[in-house]
mmCIF file of C-alpha atoms in Angstrom:
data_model
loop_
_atom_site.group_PDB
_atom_site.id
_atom_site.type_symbol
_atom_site.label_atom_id
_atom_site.label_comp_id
_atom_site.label_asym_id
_atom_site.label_seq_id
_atom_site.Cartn_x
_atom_site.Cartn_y
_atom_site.Cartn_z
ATOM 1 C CA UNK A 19 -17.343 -89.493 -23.398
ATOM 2 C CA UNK A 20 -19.487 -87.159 -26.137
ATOM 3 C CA UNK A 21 -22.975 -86.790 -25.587
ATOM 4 C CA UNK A 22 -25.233 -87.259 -28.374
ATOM 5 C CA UNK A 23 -25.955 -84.193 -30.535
ATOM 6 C CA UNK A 24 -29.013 -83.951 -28.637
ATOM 7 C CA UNK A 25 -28.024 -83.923 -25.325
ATOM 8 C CA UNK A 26 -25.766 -81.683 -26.090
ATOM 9 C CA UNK A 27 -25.782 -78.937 -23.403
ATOM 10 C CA UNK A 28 -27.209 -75.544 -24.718
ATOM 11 C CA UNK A 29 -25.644 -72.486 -24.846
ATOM 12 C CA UNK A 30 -28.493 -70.546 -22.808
ATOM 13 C CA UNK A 31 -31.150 -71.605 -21.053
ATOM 14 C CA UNK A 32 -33.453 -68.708 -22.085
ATOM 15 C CA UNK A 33 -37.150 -70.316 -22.808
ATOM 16 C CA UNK A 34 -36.184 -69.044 -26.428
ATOM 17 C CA UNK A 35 -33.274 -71.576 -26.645
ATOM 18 C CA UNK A 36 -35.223 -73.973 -24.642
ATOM 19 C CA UNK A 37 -37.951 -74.069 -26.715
ATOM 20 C CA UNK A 38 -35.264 -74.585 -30.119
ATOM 21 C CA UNK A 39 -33.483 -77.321 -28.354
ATOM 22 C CA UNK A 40 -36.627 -79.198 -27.875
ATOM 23 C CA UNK A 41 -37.574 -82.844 -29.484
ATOM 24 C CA UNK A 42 -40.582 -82.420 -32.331
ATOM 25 C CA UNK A 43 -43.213 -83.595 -29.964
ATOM 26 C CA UNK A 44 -42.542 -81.443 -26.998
ATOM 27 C CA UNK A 45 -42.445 -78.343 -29.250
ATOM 28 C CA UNK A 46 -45.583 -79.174 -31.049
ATOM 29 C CA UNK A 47 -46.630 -79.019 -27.525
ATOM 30 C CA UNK A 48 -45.470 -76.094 -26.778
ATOM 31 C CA UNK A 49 -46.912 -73.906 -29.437
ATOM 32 C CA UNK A 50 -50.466 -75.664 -28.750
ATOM 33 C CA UNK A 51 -49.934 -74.147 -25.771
ATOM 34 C CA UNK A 52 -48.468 -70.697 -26.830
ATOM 35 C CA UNK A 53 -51.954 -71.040 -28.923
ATOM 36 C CA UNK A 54 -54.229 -71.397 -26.410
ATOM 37 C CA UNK A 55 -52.384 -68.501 -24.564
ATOM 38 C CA UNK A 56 -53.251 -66.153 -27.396
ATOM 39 C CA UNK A 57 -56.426 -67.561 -27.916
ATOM 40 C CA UNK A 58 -57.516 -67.075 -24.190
ATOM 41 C CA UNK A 59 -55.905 -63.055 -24.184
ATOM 42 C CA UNK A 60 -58.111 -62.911 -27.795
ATOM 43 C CA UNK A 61 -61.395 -64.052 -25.950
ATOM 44 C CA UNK A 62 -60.562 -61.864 -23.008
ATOM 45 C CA UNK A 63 -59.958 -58.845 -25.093
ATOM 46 C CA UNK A 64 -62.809 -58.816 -27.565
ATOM 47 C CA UNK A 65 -65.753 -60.617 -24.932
ATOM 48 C CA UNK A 66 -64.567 -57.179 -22.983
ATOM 49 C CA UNK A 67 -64.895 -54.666 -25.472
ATOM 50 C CA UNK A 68 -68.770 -56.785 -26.256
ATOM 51 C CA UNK A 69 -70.268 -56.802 -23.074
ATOM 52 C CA UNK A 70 -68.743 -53.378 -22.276
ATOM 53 C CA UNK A 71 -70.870 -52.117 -25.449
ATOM 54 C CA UNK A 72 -73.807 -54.240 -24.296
ATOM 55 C CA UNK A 73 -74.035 -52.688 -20.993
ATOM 56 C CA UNK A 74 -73.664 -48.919 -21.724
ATOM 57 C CA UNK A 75 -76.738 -50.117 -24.775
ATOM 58 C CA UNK A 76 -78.866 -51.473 -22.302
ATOM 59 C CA UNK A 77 -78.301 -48.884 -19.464
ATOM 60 C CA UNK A 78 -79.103 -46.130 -21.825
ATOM 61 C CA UNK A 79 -82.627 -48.236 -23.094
ATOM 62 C CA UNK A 80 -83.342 -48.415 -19.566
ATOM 63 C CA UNK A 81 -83.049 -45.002 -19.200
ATOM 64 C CA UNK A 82 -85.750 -44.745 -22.321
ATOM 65 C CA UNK A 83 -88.301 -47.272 -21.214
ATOM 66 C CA UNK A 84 -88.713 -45.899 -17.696
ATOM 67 C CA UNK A 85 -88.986 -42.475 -19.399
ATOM 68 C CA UNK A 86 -91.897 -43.625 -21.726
ATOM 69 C CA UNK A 87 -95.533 -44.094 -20.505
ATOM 70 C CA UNK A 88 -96.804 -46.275 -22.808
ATOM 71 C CA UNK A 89 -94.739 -49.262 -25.452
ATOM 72 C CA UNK A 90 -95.399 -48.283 -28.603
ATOM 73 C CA UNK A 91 -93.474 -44.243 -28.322
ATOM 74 C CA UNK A 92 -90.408 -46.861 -26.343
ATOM 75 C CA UNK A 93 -90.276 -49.304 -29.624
ATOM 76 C CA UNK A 94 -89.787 -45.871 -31.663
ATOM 77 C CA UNK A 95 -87.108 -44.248 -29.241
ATOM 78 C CA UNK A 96 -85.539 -48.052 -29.019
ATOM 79 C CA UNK A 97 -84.729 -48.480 -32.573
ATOM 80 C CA UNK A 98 -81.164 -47.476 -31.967
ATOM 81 C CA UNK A 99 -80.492 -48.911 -28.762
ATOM 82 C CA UNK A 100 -79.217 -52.364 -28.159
ATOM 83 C CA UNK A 101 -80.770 -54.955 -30.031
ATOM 84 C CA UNK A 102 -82.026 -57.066 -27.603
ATOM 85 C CA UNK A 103 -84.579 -54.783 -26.070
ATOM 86 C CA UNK A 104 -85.511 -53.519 -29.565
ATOM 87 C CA UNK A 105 -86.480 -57.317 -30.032
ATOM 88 C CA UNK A 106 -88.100 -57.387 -27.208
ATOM 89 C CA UNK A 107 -90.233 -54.821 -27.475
ATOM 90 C CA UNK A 108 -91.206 -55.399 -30.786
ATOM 91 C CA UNK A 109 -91.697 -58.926 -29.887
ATOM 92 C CA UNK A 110 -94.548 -57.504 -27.128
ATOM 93 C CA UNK A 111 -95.872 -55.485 -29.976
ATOM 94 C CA UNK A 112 -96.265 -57.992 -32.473
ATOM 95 C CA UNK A 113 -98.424 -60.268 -30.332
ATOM 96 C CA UNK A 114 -100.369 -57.541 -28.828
ATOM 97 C CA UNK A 115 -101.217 -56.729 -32.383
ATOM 98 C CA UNK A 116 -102.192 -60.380 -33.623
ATOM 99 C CA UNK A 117 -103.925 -60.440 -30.414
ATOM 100 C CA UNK A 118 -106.794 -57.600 -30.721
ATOM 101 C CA UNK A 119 -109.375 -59.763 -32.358
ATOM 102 C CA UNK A 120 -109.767 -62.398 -29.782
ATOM 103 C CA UNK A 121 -112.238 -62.082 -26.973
ATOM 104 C CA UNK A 122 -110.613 -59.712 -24.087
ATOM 105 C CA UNK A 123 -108.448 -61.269 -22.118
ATOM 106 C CA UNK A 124 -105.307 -59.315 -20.681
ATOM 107 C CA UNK A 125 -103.915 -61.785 -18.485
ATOM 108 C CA UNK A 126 -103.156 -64.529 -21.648
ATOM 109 C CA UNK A 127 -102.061 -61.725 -23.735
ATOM 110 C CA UNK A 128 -99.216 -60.922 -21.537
ATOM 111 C CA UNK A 129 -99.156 -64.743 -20.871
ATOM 112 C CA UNK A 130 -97.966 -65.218 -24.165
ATOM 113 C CA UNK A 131 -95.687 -62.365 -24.373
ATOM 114 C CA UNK A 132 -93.730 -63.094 -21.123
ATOM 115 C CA UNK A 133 -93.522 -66.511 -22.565
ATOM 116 C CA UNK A 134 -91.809 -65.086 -26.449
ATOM 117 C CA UNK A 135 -89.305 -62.559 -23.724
ATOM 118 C CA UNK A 136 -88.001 -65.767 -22.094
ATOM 119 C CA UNK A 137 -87.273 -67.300 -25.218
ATOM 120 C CA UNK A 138 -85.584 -63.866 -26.392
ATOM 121 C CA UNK A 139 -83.835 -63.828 -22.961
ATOM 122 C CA UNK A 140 -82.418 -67.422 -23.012
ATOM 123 C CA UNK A 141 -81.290 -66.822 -26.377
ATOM 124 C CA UNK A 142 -79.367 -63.881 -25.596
ATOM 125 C CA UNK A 143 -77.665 -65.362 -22.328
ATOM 126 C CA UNK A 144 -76.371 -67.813 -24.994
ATOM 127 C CA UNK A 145 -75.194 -65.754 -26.940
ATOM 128 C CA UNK A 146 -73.667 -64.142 -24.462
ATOM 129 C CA UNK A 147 -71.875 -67.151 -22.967
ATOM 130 C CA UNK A 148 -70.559 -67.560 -26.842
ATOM 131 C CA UNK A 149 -66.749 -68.443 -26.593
ATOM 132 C CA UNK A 150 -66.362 -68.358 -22.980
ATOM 133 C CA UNK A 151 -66.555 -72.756 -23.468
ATOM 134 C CA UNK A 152 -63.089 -72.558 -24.825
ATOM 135 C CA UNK A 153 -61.666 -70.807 -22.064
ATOM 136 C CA UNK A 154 -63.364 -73.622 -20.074
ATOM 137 C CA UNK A 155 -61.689 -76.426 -21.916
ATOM 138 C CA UNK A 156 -58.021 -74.128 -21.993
ATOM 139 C CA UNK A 157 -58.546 -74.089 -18.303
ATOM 140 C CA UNK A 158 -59.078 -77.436 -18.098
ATOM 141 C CA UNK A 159 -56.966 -79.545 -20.478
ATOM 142 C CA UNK A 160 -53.501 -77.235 -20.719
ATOM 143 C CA UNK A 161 -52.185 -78.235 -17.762
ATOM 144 C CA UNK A 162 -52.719 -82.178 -18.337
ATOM 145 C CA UNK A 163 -50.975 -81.287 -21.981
ATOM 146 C CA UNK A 164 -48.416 -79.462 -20.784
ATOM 147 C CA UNK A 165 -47.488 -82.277 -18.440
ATOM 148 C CA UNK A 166 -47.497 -84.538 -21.523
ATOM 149 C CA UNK A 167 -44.964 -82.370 -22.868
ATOM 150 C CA UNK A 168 -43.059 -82.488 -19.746
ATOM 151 C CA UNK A 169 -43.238 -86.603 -19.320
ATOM 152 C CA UNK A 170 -42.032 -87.484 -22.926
ATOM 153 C CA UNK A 171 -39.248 -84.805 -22.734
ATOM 154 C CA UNK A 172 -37.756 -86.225 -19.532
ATOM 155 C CA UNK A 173 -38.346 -90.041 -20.813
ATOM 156 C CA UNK A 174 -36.500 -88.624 -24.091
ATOM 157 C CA UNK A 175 -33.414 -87.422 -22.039
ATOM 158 C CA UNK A 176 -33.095 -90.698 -20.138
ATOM 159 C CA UNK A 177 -33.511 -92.524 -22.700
ATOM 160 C CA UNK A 178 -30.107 -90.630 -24.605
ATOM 161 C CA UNK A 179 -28.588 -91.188 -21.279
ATOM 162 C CA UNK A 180 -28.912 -94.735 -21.216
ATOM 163 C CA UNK A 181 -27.574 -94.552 -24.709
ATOM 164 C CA UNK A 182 -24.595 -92.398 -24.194
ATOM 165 C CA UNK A 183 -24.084 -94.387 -21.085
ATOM 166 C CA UNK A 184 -23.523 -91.414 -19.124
ATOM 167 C CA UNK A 185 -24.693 -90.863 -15.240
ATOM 168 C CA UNK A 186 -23.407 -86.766 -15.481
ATOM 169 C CA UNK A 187 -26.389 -84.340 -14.188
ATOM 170 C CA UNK A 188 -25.007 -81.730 -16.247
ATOM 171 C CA UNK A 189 -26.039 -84.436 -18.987
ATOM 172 C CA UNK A 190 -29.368 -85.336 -18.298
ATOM 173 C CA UNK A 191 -30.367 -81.431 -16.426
ATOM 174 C CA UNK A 192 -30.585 -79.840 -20.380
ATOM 175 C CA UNK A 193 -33.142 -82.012 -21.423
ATOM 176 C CA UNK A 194 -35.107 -81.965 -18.078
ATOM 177 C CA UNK A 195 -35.505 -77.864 -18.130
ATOM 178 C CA UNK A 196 -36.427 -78.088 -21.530
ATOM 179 C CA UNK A 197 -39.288 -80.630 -20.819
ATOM 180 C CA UNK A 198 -40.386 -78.794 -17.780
ATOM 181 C CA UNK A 199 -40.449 -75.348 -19.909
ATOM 182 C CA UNK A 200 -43.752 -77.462 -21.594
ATOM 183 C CA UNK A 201 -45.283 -77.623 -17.780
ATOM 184 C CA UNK A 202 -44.707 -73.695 -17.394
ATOM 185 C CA UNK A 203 -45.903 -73.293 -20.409
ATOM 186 C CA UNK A 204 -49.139 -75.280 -19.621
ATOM 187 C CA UNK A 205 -49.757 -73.293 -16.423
ATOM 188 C CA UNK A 206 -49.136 -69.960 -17.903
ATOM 189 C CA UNK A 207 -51.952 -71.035 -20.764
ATOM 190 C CA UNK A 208 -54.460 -72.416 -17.933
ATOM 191 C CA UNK A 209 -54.117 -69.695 -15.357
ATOM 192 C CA UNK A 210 -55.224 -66.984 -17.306
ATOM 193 C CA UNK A 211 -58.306 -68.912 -19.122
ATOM 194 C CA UNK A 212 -59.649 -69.792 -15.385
ATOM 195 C CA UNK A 213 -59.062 -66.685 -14.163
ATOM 196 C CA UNK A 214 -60.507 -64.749 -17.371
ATOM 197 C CA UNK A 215 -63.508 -67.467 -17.554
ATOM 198 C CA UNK A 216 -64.537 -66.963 -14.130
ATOM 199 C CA UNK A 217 -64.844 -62.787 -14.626
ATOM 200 C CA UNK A 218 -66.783 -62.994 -17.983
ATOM 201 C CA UNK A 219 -69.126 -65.358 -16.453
ATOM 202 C CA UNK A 220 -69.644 -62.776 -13.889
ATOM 203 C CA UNK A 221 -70.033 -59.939 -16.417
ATOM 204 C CA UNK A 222 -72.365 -61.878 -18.557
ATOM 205 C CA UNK A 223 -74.394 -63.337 -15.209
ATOM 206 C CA UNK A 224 -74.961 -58.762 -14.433
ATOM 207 C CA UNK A 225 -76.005 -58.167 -18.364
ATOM 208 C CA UNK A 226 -78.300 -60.780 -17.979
ATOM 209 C CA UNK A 227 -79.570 -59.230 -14.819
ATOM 210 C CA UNK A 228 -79.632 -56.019 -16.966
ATOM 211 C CA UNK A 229 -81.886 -57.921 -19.831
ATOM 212 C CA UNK A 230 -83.884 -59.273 -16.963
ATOM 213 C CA UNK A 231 -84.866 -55.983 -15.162
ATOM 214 C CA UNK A 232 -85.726 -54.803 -19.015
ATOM 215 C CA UNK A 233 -87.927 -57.689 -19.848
ATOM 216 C CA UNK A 234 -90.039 -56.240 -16.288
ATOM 217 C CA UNK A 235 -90.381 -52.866 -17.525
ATOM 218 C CA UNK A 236 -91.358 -54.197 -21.040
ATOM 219 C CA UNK A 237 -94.170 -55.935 -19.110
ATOM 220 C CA UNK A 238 -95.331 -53.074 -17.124
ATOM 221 C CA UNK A 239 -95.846 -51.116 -20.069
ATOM 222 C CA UNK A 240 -97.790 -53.998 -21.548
ATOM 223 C CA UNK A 241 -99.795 -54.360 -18.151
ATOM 224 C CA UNK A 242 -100.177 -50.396 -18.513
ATOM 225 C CA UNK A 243 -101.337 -50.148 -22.371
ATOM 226 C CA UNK A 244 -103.729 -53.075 -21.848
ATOM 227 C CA UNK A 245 -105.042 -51.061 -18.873
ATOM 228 C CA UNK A 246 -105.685 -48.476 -21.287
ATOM 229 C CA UNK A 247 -107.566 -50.258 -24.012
ATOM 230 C CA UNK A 248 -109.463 -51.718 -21.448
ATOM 231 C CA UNK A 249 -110.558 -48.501 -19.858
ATOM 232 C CA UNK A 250 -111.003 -47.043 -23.314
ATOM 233 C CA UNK A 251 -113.458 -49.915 -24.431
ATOM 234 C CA UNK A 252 -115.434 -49.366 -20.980
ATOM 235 C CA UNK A 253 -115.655 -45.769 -22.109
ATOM 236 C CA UNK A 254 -116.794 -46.866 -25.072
ATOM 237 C CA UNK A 255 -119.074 -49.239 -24.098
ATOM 238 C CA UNK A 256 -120.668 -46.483 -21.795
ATOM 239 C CA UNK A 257 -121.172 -44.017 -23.998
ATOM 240 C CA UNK A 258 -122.642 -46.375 -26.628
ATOM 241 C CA UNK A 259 -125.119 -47.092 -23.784
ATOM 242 C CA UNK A 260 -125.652 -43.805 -22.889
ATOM 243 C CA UNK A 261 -126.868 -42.974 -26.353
ATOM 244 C CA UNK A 262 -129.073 -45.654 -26.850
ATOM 245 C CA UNK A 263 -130.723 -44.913 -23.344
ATOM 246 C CA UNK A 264 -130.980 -41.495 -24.681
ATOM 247 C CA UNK A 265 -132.481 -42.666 -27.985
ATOM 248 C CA UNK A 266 -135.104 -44.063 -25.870
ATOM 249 C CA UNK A 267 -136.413 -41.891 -23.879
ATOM 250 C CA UNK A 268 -137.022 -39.612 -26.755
ATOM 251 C CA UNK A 269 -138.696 -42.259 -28.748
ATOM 252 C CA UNK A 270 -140.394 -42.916 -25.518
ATOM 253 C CA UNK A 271 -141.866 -38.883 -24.997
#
């Protein structure tokens, strides 16, 4: 008895031929998950070449801001390092500046600037995590699709068994490996995205340790120009006194 044309036994059972042989749904499974294959290598390849950038940036501005003595020479020497510090520090500067005409008070004015370098910080672990959610989902859902694939290929094949009205494995085993390829296919695509998810997530959790240790030195230079006004006023505010005691004793002889 003939087999229907499309049980009809393929010449090769490459995944190439597998794939052509293949009903319309299962193949429009199958290159959804050739897509999320690329997509997930794509990810992996340019998140890599980012946080590799970001990390040789913010080693070299930590470099510079444990150099400097003071924030204001660091925002200048910063300018060209990565941008999140730059913000940073020019963040710290900006409300240090608005800040000089209120009464003194050192511990809100870094108050206020630790709370504008949490905000910058959060924003940039965001940023960071940018893309890594579809890896997640990849991870996640390929399989389960895959196995969709696999299900309506094999229910296909029985079903042009029962028409044929043929009981021959060498009938029904085409149609099976071809169905299974969409299984394979889904593993191949959700391997990779776990695996590649996990490591970014632990790249991006060390730059954001990196950001981190930068938003303490950013402080202690704050904490250390603040000093400095402070001390200058005093000096200030001594000498001041000073002359007016001056004043009177002469006014006084």
């Amino acid at each position: 008895m003939i087999a229907p044309p499309d049980m009809t036994i393929p010449v090769s059972f490459s995944p190439w031929h597998m794939f052509l042989g293949v009903g319309l749904v299962v193949r429009s499974v199958m290159v959804i998950l050739i897509a999320a294959a690329l997509a997930t290598w794509t990810i992996f390849i340019a998140k890599t070449i980012e946080l590799a950038r970001l990390k040789a940036r913010l080693r070299s501005a930590e470099e510079t801001l444990e150099d400097t003595d003071t924030l204001k020479p660091g925002a200048d020497w910063i300018q060209d390092g990565a941008t999140i510090v730059h913000a940073m520090v020019r963040a710290a500067e900006t409300e240090r500046r608005r800040s000089h005409d209120l009464p003194e008070d050192r511990e809100g004015v870094k108050e206020r600037i630790v709370l504008h370098l949490e905000r910058l910080e959060a924003g940039e672990g965001r940023r960071l995590m940018r893309g890594t959610g579809v890896l997640a989902t990849i991870g996640a859902t390929a399989p389960f699709i895959g196995l969709f694939g696999t299900v309506w290929g094999i229910m296909s094949s029985f079903t042009g068994i029962a028409a044929a009205h043929a009981t021959s494995l060498a009938v029904v085993a085409p149609g099976i490996a071809e169905a299974l390829l969409a299984t394979a296919l889904g593993l191949v695509a959700a391997i990779p995205a776990v695996v590649i998810y996990n490591h970014l997530a632990r790249q991006t959790a060390a730059c954001r340790a990196c950001i981190a240790d930068l938003t303490s030195l950013v402080m202690r230079l704050v904490s250390r120009d603040l000093a400095r006004i402070a001390a200058s006023r005093s000096a200030e505010v001594l000498r001041f006194n000073q002359r007016e005691l001056r004043a009177s004793v002469s006014v006084a002889e």
